[in-house]
PDB file of C-alpha atoms in Angstrom:
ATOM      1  CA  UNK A   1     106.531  87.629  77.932  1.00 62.00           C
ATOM      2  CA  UNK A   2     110.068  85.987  78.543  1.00 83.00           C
ATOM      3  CA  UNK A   3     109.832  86.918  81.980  1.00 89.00           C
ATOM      4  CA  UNK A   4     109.865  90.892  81.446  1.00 93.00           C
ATOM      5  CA  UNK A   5     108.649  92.876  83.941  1.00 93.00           C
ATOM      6  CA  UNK A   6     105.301  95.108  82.955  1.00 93.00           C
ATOM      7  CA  UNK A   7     104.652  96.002  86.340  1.00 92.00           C
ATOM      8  CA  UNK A   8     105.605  97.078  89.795  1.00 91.00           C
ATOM      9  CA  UNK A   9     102.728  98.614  91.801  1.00 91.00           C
ATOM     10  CA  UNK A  10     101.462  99.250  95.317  1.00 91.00           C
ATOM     11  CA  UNK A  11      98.124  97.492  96.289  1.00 92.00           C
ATOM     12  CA  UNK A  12      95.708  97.755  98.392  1.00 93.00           C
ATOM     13  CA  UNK A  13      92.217  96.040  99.547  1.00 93.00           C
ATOM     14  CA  UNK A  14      88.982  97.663 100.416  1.00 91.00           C
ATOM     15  CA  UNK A  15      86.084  95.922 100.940  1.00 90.00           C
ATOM     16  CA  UNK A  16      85.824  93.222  97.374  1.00 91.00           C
ATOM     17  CA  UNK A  17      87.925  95.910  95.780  1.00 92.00           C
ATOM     18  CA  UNK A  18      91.617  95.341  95.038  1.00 93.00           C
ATOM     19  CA  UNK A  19      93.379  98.545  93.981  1.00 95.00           C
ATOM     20  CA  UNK A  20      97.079  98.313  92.286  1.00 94.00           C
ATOM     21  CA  UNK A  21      98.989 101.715  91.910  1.00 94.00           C
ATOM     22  CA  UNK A  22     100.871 102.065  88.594  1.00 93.00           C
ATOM     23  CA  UNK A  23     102.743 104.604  86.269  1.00 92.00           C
ATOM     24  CA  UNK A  24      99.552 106.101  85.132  1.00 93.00           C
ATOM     25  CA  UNK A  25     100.465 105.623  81.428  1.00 95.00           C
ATOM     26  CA  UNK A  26     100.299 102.010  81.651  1.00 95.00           C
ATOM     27  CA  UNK A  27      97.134 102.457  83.741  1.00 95.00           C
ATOM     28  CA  UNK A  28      95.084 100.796  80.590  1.00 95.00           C
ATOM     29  CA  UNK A  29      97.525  98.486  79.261  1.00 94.00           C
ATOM     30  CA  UNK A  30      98.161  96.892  82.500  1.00 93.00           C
ATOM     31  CA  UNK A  31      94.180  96.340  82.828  1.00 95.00           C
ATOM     32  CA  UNK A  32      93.834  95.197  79.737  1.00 94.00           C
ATOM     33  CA  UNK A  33      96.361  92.767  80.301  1.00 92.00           C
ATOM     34  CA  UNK A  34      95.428  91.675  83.746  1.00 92.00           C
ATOM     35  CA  UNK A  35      91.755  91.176  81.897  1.00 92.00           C
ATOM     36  CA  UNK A  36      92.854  88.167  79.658  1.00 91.00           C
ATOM     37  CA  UNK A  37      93.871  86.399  82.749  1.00 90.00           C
ATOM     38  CA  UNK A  38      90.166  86.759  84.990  1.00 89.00           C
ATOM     39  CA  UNK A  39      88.110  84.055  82.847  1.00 85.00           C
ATOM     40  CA  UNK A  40      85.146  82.724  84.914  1.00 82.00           C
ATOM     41  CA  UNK A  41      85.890  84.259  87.648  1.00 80.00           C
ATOM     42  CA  UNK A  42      83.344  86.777  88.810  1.00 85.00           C
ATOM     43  CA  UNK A  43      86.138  89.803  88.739  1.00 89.00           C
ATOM     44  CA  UNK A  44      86.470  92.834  86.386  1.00 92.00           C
ATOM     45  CA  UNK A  45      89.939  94.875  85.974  1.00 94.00           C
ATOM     46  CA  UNK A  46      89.179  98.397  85.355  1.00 94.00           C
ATOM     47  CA  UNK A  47      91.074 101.392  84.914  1.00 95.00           C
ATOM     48  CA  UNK A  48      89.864 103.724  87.018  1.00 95.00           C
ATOM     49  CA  UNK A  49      93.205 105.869  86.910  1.00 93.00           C
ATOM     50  CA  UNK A  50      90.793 109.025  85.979  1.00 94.00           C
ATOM     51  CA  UNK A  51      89.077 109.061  89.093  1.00 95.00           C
ATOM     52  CA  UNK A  52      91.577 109.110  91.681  1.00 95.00           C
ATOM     53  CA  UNK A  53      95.253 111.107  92.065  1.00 94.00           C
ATOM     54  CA  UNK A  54      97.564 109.891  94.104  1.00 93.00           C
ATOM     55  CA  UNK A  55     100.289 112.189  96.306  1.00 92.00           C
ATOM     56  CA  UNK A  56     103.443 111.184  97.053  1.00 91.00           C
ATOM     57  CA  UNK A  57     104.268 112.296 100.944  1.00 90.00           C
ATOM     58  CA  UNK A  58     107.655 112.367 102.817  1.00 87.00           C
ATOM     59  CA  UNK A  59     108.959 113.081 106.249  1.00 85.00           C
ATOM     60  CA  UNK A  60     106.359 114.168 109.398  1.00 87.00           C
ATOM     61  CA  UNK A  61     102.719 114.269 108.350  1.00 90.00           C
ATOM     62  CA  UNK A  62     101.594 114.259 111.737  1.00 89.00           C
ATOM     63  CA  UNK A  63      99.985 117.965 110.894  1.00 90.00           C
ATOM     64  CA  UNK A  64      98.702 117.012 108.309  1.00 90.00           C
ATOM     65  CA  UNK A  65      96.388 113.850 109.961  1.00 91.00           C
ATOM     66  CA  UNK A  66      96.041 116.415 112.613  1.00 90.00           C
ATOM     67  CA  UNK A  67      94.053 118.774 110.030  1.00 88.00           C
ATOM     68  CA  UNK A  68      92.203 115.396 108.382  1.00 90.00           C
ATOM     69  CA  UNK A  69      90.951 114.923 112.191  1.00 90.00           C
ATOM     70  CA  UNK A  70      92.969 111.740 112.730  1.00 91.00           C
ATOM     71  CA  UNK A  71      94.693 110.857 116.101  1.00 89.00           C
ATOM     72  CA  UNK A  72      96.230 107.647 115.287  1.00 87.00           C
ATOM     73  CA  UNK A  73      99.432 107.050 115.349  1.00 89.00           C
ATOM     74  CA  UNK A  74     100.475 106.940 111.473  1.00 89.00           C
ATOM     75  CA  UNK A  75     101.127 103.529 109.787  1.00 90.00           C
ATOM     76  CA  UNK A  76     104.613 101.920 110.185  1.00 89.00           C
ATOM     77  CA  UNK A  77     106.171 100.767 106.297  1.00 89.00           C
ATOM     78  CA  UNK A  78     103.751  98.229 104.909  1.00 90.00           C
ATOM     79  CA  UNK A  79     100.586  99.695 106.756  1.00 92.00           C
ATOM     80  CA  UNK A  80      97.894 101.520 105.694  1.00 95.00           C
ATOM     81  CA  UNK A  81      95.143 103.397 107.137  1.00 94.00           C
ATOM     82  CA  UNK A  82      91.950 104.395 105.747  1.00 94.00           C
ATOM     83  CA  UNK A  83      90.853 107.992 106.598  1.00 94.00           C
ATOM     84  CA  UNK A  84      87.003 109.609 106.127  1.00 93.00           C
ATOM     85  CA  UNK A  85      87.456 112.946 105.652  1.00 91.00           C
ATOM     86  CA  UNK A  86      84.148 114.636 105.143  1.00 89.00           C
ATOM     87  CA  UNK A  87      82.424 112.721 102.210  1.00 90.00           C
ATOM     88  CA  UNK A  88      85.476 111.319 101.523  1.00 92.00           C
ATOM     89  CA  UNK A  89      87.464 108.329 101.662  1.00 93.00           C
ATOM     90  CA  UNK A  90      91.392 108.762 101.496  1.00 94.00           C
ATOM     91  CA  UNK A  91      93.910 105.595 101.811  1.00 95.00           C
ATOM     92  CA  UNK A  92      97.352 106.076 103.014  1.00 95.00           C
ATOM     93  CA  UNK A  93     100.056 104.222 102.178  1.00 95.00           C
ATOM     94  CA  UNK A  94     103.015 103.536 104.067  1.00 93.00           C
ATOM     95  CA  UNK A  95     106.256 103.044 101.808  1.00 91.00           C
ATOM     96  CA  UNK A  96     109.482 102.372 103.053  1.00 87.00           C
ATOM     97  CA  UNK A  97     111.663 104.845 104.814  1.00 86.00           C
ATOM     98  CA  UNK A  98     114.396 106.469 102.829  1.00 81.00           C
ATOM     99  CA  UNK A  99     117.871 107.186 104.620  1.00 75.00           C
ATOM    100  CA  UNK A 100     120.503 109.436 103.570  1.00 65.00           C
ATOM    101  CA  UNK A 101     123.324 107.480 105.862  1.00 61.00           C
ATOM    102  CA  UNK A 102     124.574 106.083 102.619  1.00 56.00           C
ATOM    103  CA  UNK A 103     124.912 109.914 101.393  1.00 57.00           C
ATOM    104  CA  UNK A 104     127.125 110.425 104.697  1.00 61.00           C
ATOM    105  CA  UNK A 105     124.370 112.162 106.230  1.00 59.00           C
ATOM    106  CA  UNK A 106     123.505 112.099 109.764  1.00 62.00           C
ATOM    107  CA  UNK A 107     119.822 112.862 109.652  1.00 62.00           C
ATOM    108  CA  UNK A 108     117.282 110.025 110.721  1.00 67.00           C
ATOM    109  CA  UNK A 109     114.842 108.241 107.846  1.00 79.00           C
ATOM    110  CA  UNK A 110     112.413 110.472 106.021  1.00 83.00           C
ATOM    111  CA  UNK A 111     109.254 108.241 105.980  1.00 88.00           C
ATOM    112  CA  UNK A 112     107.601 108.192 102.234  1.00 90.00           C
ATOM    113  CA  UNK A 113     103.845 107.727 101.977  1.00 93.00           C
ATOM    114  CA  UNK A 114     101.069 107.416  98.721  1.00 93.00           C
ATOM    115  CA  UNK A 115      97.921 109.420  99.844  1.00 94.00           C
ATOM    116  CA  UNK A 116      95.066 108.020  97.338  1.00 95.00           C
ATOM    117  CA  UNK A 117      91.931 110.567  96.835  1.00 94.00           C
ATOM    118  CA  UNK A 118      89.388 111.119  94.723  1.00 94.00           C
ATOM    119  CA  UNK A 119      90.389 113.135  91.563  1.00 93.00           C
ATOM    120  CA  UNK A 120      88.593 116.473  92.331  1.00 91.00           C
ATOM    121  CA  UNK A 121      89.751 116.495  95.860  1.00 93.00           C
ATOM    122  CA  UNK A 122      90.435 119.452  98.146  1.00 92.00           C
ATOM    123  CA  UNK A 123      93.288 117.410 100.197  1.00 91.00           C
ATOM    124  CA  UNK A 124      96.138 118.746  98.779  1.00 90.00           C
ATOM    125  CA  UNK A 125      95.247 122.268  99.801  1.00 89.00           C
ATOM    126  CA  UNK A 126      95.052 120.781 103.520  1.00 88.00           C
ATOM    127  CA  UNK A 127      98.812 119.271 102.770  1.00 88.00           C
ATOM    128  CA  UNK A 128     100.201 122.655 102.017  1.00 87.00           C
ATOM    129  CA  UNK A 129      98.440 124.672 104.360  1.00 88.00           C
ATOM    130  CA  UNK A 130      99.335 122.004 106.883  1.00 86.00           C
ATOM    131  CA  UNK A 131     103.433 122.962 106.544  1.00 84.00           C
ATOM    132  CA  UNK A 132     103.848 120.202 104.259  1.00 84.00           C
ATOM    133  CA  UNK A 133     106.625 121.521 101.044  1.00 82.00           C
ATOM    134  CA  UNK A 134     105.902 119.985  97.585  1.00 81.00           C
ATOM    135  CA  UNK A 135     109.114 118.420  96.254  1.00 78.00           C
ATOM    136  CA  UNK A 136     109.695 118.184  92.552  1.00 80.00           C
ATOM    137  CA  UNK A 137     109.561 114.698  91.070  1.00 86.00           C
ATOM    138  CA  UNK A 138     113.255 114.515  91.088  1.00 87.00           C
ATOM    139  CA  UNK A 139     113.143 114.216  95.007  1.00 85.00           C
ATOM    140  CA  UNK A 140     110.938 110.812  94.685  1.00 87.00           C
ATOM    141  CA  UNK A 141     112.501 109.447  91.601  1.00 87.00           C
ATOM    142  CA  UNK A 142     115.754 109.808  94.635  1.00 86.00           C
ATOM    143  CA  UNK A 143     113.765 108.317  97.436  1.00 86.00           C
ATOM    144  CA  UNK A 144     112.971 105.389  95.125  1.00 87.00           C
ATOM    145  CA  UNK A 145     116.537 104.442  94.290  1.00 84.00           C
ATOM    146  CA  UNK A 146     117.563 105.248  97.735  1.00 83.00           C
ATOM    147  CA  UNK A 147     115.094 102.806  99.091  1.00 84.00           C
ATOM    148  CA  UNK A 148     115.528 100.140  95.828  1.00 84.00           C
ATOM    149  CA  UNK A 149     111.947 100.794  95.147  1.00 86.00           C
ATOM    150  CA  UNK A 150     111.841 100.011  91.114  1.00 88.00           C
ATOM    151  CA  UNK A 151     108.634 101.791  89.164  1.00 90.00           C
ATOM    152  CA  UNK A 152     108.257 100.183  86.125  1.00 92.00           C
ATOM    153  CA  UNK A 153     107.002 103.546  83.544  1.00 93.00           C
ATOM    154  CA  UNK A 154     106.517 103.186  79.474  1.00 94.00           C
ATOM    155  CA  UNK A 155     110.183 103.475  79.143  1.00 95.00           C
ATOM    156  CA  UNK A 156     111.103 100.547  80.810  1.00 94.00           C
ATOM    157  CA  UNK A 157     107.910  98.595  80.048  1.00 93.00           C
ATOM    158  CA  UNK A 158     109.695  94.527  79.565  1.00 93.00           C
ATOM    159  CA  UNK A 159     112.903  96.002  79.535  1.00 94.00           C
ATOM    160  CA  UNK A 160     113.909  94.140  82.869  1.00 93.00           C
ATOM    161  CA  UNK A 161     113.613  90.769  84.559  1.00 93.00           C
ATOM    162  CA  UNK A 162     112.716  90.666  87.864  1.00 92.00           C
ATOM    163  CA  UNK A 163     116.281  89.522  89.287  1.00 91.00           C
ATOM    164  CA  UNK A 164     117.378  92.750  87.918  1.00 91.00           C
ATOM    165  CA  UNK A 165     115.523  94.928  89.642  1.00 89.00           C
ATOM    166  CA  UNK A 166     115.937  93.098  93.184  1.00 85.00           C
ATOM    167  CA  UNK A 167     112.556  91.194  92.935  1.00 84.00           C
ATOM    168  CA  UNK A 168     113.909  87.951  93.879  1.00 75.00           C
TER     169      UNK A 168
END
């Protein structure tokens, strides 16, 4: 309405699927939404926010892929790479890097990924035990403004245009 942003999300495709990741609170309302728009098409927006969690990841996760069993190099910002971990299906998401030059830093980019699993799943155990740290949510509310990565959340539900938040 009037042109106000209700979303900003991450997407992804598998298989006839098309997955958008969203401030969980406006998991429903954005499906709802999204709903009045399908007509005849043969399509269905669900919220399936329940079943999954999603992990934000930053800097080397090499170890980590290492203790999935994946060899591949890791995907470049923009990619994404599927991995089958036991019975399980995992996507990775590559966000873009976030430098601290503009902090007067010297250190290189810290890459930022989403890891999607399944709700009850054992992965983040594997994170930790690989060396990854857990960073508080203060850290990637940071890395989004260092990177000009808006995240549109129930508090700024159509408070902003697009222009505004660098979504030309």
């Amino acid at each position: 309405a009037k042109g106000r942003m209700q979303l900003s999300a991450a997407g992804y495709k598998t298989g006839e699927s098309i997955f958008l990741i969203c401030s969980r609170p406006l998991a429903a309302t954005v499906a709802k939404r999204l709903g009045m728009f399908v007509m005849r098409a043969k399509a269905k927006v669900l919220d399936v926010s329940s079943a999954h969690e999603i992990y934000g990841l930053q800097g080397d996760i090499g170890p980590l892929l290492a203790r999935l069993g994946v060899s591949t190099p890791v995907p470049k910002t923009g990619g994404r790479m599927t991995i089958v971990w036991g019975r399980e299906t995992l996507e990775l998401l590559a966000l873009e890097s976030m430098t601290l030059a503009a902090q007067g830093l010297k250190e290189p980019a810290i890459a930022r990924y989403l890891l999607v699993t399944s709700a009850d799943s054992p992965v983040w155990s594997e994170a930790l035990a690989s060396g990854l740290k857990p960073a508080d949510s203060a850290w990637w509310r940071q890395s989004e403004v260092a990177t000009a990565s808006a995240r549109i959340v129930p508090a700024t539900y159509e408070l902003f245009v697009p222009q505004m938040l660098n979504f030309e």
